[in-house]
Coordinates of C-alpha atoms in Angstrom, one line a residue:
X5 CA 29.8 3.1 -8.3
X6 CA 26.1 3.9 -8.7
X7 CA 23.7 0.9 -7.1
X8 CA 22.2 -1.2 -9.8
X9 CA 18.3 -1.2 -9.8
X10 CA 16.7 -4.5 -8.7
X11 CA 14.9 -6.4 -11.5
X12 CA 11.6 -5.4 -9.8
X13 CA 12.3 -1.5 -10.6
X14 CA 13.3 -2.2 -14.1
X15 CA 10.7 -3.9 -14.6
X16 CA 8.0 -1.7 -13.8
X17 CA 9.3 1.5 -16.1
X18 CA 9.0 1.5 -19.9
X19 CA 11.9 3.1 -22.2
X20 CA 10.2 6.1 -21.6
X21 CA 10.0 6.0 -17.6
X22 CA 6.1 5.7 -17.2
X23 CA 4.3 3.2 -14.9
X24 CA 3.8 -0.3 -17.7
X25 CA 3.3 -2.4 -13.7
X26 CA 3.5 -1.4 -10.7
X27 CA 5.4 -3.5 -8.2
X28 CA 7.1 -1.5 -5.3
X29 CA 7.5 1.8 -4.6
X30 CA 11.1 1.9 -4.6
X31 CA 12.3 3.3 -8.4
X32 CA 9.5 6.0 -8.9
X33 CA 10.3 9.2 -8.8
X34 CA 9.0 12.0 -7.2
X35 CA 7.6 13.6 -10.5
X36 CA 5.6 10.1 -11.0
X37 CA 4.3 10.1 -7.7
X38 CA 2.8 13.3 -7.8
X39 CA 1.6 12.4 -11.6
X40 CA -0.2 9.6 -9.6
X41 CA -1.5 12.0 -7.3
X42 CA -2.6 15.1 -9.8
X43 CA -4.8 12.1 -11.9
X44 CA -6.1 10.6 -8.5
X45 CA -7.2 14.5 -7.6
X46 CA -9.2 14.8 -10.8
X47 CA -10.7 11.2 -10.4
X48 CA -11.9 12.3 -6.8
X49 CA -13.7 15.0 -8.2
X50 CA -15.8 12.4 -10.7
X51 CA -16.3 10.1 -8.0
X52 CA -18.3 13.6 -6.4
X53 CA -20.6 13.4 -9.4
X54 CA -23.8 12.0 -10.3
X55 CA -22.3 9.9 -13.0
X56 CA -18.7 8.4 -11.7
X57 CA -17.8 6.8 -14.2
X58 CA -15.1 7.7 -16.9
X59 CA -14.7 5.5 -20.1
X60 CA -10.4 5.5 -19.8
X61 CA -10.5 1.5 -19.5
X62 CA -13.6 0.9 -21.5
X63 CA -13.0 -2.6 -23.5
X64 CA -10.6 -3.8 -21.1
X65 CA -10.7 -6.4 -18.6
X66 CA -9.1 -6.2 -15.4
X67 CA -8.3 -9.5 -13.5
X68 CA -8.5 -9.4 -9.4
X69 CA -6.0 -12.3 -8.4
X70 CA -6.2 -12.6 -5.0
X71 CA -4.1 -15.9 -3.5
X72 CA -4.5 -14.0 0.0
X73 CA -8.2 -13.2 1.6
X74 CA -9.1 -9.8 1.5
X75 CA -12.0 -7.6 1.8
X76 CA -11.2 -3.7 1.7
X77 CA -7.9 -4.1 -1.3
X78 CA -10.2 -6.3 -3.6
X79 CA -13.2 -4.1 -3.4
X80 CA -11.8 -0.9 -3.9
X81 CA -9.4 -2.1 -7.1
X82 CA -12.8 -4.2 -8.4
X83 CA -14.5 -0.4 -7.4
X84 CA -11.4 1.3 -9.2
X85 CA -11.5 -0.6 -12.2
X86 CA -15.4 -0.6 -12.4
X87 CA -15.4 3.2 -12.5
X88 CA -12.8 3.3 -15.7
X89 CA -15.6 1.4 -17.1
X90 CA -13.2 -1.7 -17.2
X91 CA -15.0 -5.6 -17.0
X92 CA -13.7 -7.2 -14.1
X93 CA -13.2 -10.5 -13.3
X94 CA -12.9 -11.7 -9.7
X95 CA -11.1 -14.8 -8.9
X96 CA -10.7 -16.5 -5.5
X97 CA -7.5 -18.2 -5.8
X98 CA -8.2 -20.2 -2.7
X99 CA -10.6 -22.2 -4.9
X100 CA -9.0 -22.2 -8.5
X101 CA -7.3 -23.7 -10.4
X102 CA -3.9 -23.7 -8.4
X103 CA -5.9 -25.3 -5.2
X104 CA -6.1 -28.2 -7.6
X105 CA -2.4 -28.6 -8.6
X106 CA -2.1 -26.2 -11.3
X107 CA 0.9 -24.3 -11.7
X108 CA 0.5 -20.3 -11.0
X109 CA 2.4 -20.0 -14.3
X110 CA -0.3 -22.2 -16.1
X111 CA -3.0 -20.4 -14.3
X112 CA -1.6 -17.3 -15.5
X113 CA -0.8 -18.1 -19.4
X114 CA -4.8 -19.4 -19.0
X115 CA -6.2 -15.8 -18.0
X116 CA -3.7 -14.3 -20.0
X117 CA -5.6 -16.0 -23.0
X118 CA -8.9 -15.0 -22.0
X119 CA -7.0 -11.2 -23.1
X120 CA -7.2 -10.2 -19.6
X121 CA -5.4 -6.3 -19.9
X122 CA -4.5 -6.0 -16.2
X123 CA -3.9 -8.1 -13.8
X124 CA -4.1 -7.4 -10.0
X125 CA -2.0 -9.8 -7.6
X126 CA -2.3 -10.4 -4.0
X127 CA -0.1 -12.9 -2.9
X128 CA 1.8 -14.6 0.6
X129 CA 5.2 -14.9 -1.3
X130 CA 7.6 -11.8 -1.5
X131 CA 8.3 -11.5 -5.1
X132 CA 5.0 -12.9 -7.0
X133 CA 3.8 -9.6 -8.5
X134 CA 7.3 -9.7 -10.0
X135 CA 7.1 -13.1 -11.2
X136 CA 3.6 -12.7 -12.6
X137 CA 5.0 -9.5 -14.3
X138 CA 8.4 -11.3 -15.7
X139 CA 6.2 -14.0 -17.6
X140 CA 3.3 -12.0 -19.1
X141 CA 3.3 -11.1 -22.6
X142 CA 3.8 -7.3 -23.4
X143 CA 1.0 -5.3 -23.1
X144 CA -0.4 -6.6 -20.1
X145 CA 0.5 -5.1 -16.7
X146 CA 0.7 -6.2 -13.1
X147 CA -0.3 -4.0 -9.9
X148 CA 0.8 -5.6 -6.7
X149 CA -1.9 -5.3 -4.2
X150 CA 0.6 -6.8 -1.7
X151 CA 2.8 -9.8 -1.6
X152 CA 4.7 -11.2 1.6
X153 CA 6.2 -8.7 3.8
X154 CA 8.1 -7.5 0.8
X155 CA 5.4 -4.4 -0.6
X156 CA 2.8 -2.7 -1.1
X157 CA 2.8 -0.1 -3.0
X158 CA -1.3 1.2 -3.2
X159 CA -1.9 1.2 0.0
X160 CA 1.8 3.5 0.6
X161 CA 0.4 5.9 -2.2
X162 CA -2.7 6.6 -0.9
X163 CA -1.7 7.2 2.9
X164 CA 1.0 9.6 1.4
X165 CA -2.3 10.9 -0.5
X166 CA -4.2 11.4 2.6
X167 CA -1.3 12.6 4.5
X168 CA -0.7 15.4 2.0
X169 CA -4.1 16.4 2.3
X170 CA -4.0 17.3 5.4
X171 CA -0.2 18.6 5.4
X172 CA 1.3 19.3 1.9
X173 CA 4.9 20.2 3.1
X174 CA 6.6 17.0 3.1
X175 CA 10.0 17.7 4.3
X176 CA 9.0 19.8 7.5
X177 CA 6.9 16.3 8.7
X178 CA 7.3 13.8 11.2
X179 CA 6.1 10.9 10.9
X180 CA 5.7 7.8 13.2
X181 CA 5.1 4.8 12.4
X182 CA 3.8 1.9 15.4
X183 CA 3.5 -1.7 16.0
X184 CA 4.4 -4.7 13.5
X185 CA 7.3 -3.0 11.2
X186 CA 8.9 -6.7 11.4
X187 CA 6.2 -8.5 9.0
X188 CA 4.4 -5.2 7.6
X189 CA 4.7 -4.8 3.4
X190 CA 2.8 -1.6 4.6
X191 CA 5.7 0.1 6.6
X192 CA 8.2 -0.9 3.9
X193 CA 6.7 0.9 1.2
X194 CA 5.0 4.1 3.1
X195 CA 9.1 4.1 4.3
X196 CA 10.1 4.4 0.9
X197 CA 7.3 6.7 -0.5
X198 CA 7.8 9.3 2.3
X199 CA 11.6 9.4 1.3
X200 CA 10.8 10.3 -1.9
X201 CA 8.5 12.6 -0.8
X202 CA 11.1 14.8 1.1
X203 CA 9.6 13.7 4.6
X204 CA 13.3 12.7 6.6
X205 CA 12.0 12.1 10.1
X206 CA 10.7 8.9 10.5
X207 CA 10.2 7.2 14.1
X208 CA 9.8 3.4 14.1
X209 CA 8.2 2.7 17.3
X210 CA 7.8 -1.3 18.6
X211 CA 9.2 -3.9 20.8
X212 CA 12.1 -5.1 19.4
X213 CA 10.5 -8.8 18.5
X214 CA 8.2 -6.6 16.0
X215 CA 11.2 -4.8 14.8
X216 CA 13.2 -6.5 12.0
X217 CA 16.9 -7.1 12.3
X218 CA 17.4 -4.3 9.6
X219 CA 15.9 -1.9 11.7
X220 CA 18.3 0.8 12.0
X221 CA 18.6 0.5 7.8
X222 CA 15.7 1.4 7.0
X223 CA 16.2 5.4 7.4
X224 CA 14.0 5.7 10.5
X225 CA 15.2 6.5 14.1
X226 CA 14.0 3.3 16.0
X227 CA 11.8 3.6 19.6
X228 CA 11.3 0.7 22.0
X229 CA 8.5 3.5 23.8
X230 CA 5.3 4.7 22.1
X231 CA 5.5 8.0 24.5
X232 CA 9.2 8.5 23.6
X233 CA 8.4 7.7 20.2
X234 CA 5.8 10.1 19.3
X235 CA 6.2 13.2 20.9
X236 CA 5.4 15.9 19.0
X237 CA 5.5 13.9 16.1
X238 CA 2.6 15.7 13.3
X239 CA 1.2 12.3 11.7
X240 CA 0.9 8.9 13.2
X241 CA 0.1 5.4 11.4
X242 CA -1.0 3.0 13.4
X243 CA -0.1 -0.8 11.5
X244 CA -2.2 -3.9 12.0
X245 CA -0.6 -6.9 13.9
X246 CA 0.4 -9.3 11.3
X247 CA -1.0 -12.3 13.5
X248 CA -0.9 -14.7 10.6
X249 CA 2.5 -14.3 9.7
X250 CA 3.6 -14.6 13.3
X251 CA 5.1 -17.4 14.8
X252 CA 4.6 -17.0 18.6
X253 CA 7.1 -16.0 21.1
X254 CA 6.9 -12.5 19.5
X255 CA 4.4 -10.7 21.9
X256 CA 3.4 -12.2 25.4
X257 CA 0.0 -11.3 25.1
X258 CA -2.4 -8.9 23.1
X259 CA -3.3 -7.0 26.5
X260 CA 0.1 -6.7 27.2
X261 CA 1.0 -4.7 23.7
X262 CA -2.1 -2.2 24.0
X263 CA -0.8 -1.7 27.4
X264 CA 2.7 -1.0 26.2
X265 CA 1.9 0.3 22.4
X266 CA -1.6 1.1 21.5
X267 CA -2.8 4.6 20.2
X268 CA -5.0 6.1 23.3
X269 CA -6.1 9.4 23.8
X270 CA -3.5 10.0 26.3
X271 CA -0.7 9.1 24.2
X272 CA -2.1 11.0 21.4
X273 CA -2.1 14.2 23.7
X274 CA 1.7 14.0 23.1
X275 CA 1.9 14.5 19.3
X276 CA 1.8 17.8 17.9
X277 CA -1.6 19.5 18.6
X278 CA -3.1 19.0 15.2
X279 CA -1.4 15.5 14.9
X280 CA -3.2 13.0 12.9
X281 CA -4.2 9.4 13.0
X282 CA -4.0 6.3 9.9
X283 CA -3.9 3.0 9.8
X284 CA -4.3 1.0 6.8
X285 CA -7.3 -1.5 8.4
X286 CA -8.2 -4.1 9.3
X287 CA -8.2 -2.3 12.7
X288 CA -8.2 -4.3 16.1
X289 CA -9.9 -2.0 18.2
X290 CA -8.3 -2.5 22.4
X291 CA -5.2 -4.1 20.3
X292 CA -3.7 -1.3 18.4
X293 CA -6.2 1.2 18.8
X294 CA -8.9 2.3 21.3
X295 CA -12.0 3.6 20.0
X296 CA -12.1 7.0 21.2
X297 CA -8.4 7.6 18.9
X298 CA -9.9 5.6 15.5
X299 CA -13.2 7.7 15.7
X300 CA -12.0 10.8 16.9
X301 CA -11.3 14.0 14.9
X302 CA -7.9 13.6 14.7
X303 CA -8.3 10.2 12.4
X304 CA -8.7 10.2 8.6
X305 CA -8.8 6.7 8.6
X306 CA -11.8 6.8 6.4
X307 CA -10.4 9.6 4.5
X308 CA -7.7 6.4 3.4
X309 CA -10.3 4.1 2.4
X310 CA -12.4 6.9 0.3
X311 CA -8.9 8.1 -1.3
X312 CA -8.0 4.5 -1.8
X313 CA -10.1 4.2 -5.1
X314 CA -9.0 7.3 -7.0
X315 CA -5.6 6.5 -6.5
X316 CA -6.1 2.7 -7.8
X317 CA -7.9 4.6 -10.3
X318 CA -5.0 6.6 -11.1
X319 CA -2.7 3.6 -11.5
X320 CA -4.6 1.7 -13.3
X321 CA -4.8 4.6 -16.3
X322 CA -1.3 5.4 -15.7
X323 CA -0.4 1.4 -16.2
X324 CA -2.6 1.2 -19.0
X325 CA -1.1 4.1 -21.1
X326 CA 2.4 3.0 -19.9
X327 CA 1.6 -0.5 -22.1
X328 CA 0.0 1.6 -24.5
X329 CA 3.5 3.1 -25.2
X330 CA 5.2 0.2 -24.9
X331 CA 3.1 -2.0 -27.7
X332 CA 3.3 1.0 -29.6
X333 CA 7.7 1.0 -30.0

């Protein structure tokens, strides 16, 4: 018997299977993905002009609901939204409304009012986006911009973006993955988007404490070595430690995982020769990284960020059009 779909992927497709939220990677299909990826192209092309702006979201209003802090997510979806001509309204939930007792549902039927068209969520709890999605009225979608360990699904597109940039043919790849896989939203959804994607080795390289219990299920060959780990592996992603949703016991000490885990140029020398480097940022440089590895050639880790706003861009057309449809049945 075929596996039912979880609420969240249901969700997120109208009757005609276009993006009306998006809230995980898991569901889309490859021909959406690269939908996602043809639009973000053409938007990187405008964002190389003197005017950068399109008019695709002129009149609506895009909400930036952020109950986590966050610096680089928040700029480039207010940057996104601000180049699709969108208003956008910034709201530091740390401060608002729910810091003062309100519910998030009564926050939420409050901005919902104010006709906001799209909302983008941020949140500490696995399964807000969802939540936020299941009570909206129709015609209003959600993008997660990441909530708990459970996804994000943005930040997976784009470093599949930059990835095929650099190397297009997905199902010849290998692809290793390093550090905090145990609370990482990150590593769960770039593990889902590089299935999709035809890419089928995937090496999951950490000490076991950084590993979660469901390792071994989720379709990557597990390494307790960086050196074993990445040999001759052709792209690497580095993931931030998830130091504030750690409880301790789970590394003896920060020296002691660069020593054991973090990305140096020797380490690198074992990856295919034209290997390259993410990470999704923040980076902790002498943590995860060293220097001469997140500045050298072999990094597009600024590639990420710069790619980062045309495929927000892309989403947030495709999510618009998606509620388009579905007012319009």
């Amino acid at each position: 018997m075929a596996k039912k779909p979880s609420p969240a992927i249901r969700l997120q497709l109208n009757k005609q299977g276009e993006l009306r939220h998006l809230l995980c990677i898991e569901g889309l299909s490859k021909e959406i993905l690269k939908r996602l990826f043809d639009t973000a192209t053409a938007f990187l092309r405008e964002q190389n002009s003197v005017v950068k702006k399109v008019p695709l979201l002129r009149a609506k209003t895009v909400a930036n609901l952020f109950f986590e802090s966050s610096t680089r997510t928040r700029s480039t979806f207010e940057l996104a939204a601000k180049r699709l001509s969108a208003d956008v309204l910034n709201l530091n939930t740390s401060v608002a409304a729910v810091q003062k007792g309100e519910s998030l549902l009564d926050t939420l039927k409050s901005l919902e009012a104010m006709n906001v068209d799209i909302f983008v969520v941020r949140h500490s709890d696995s399964g807000a986006a969802q939540f936020i999605a299941k009570h909206l009225k129709k015609g209003v979608a959600v993008i997660n911009a990441g909530d708990g360990s459970h996804a994000h699904p943005t930040q997976a597109l784009l470093d599949m973006y930059t990835i095929m940039q650099h190397k297009p043919n997905c199902s010849e790849l290998t692809v290793a993955i390093i550090g905090d896989i145990r609370h990482s939203r990150v590593a769960r959804s770039q593990i889902a988007i590089l299935r999709v994607m035809g890419v089928r080795k995937i090496h999951l390289i950490g000490p076991s404490t950084l590993l979660p219990p469901f390792a071994e299920k989720l379709e990557g060959k597990v390494f307790h070595t960086i050196e074993e780990g990445i040999a001759g592996v052709d792209v690497i992603i580095v993931l931030r430690l998830q130091k504030e949703r750690m409880q301790s016991g789970f590394l003896p000490s920060m020296n002691e995982y660069y020593h054991r885990y973090g990305m140096t140029l020797e380490r690198l020398k074992l990856a295919a020769t034209d290997a390259i480097v993410m990470h999704p940022g923040p980076i902790n440089r002498g943590v995860e990284i060293n220097s001469l590895v997140a500045d050298g050639h072999r990094s597009v880790i600024l590639e990420q960020v710069t790619y980062g706003i045309a495929i927000r861009m892309a989403v947030m057309s495709h999510v618009a059009s998606g509620q388009i449809q579905e007012s319009a049945e």
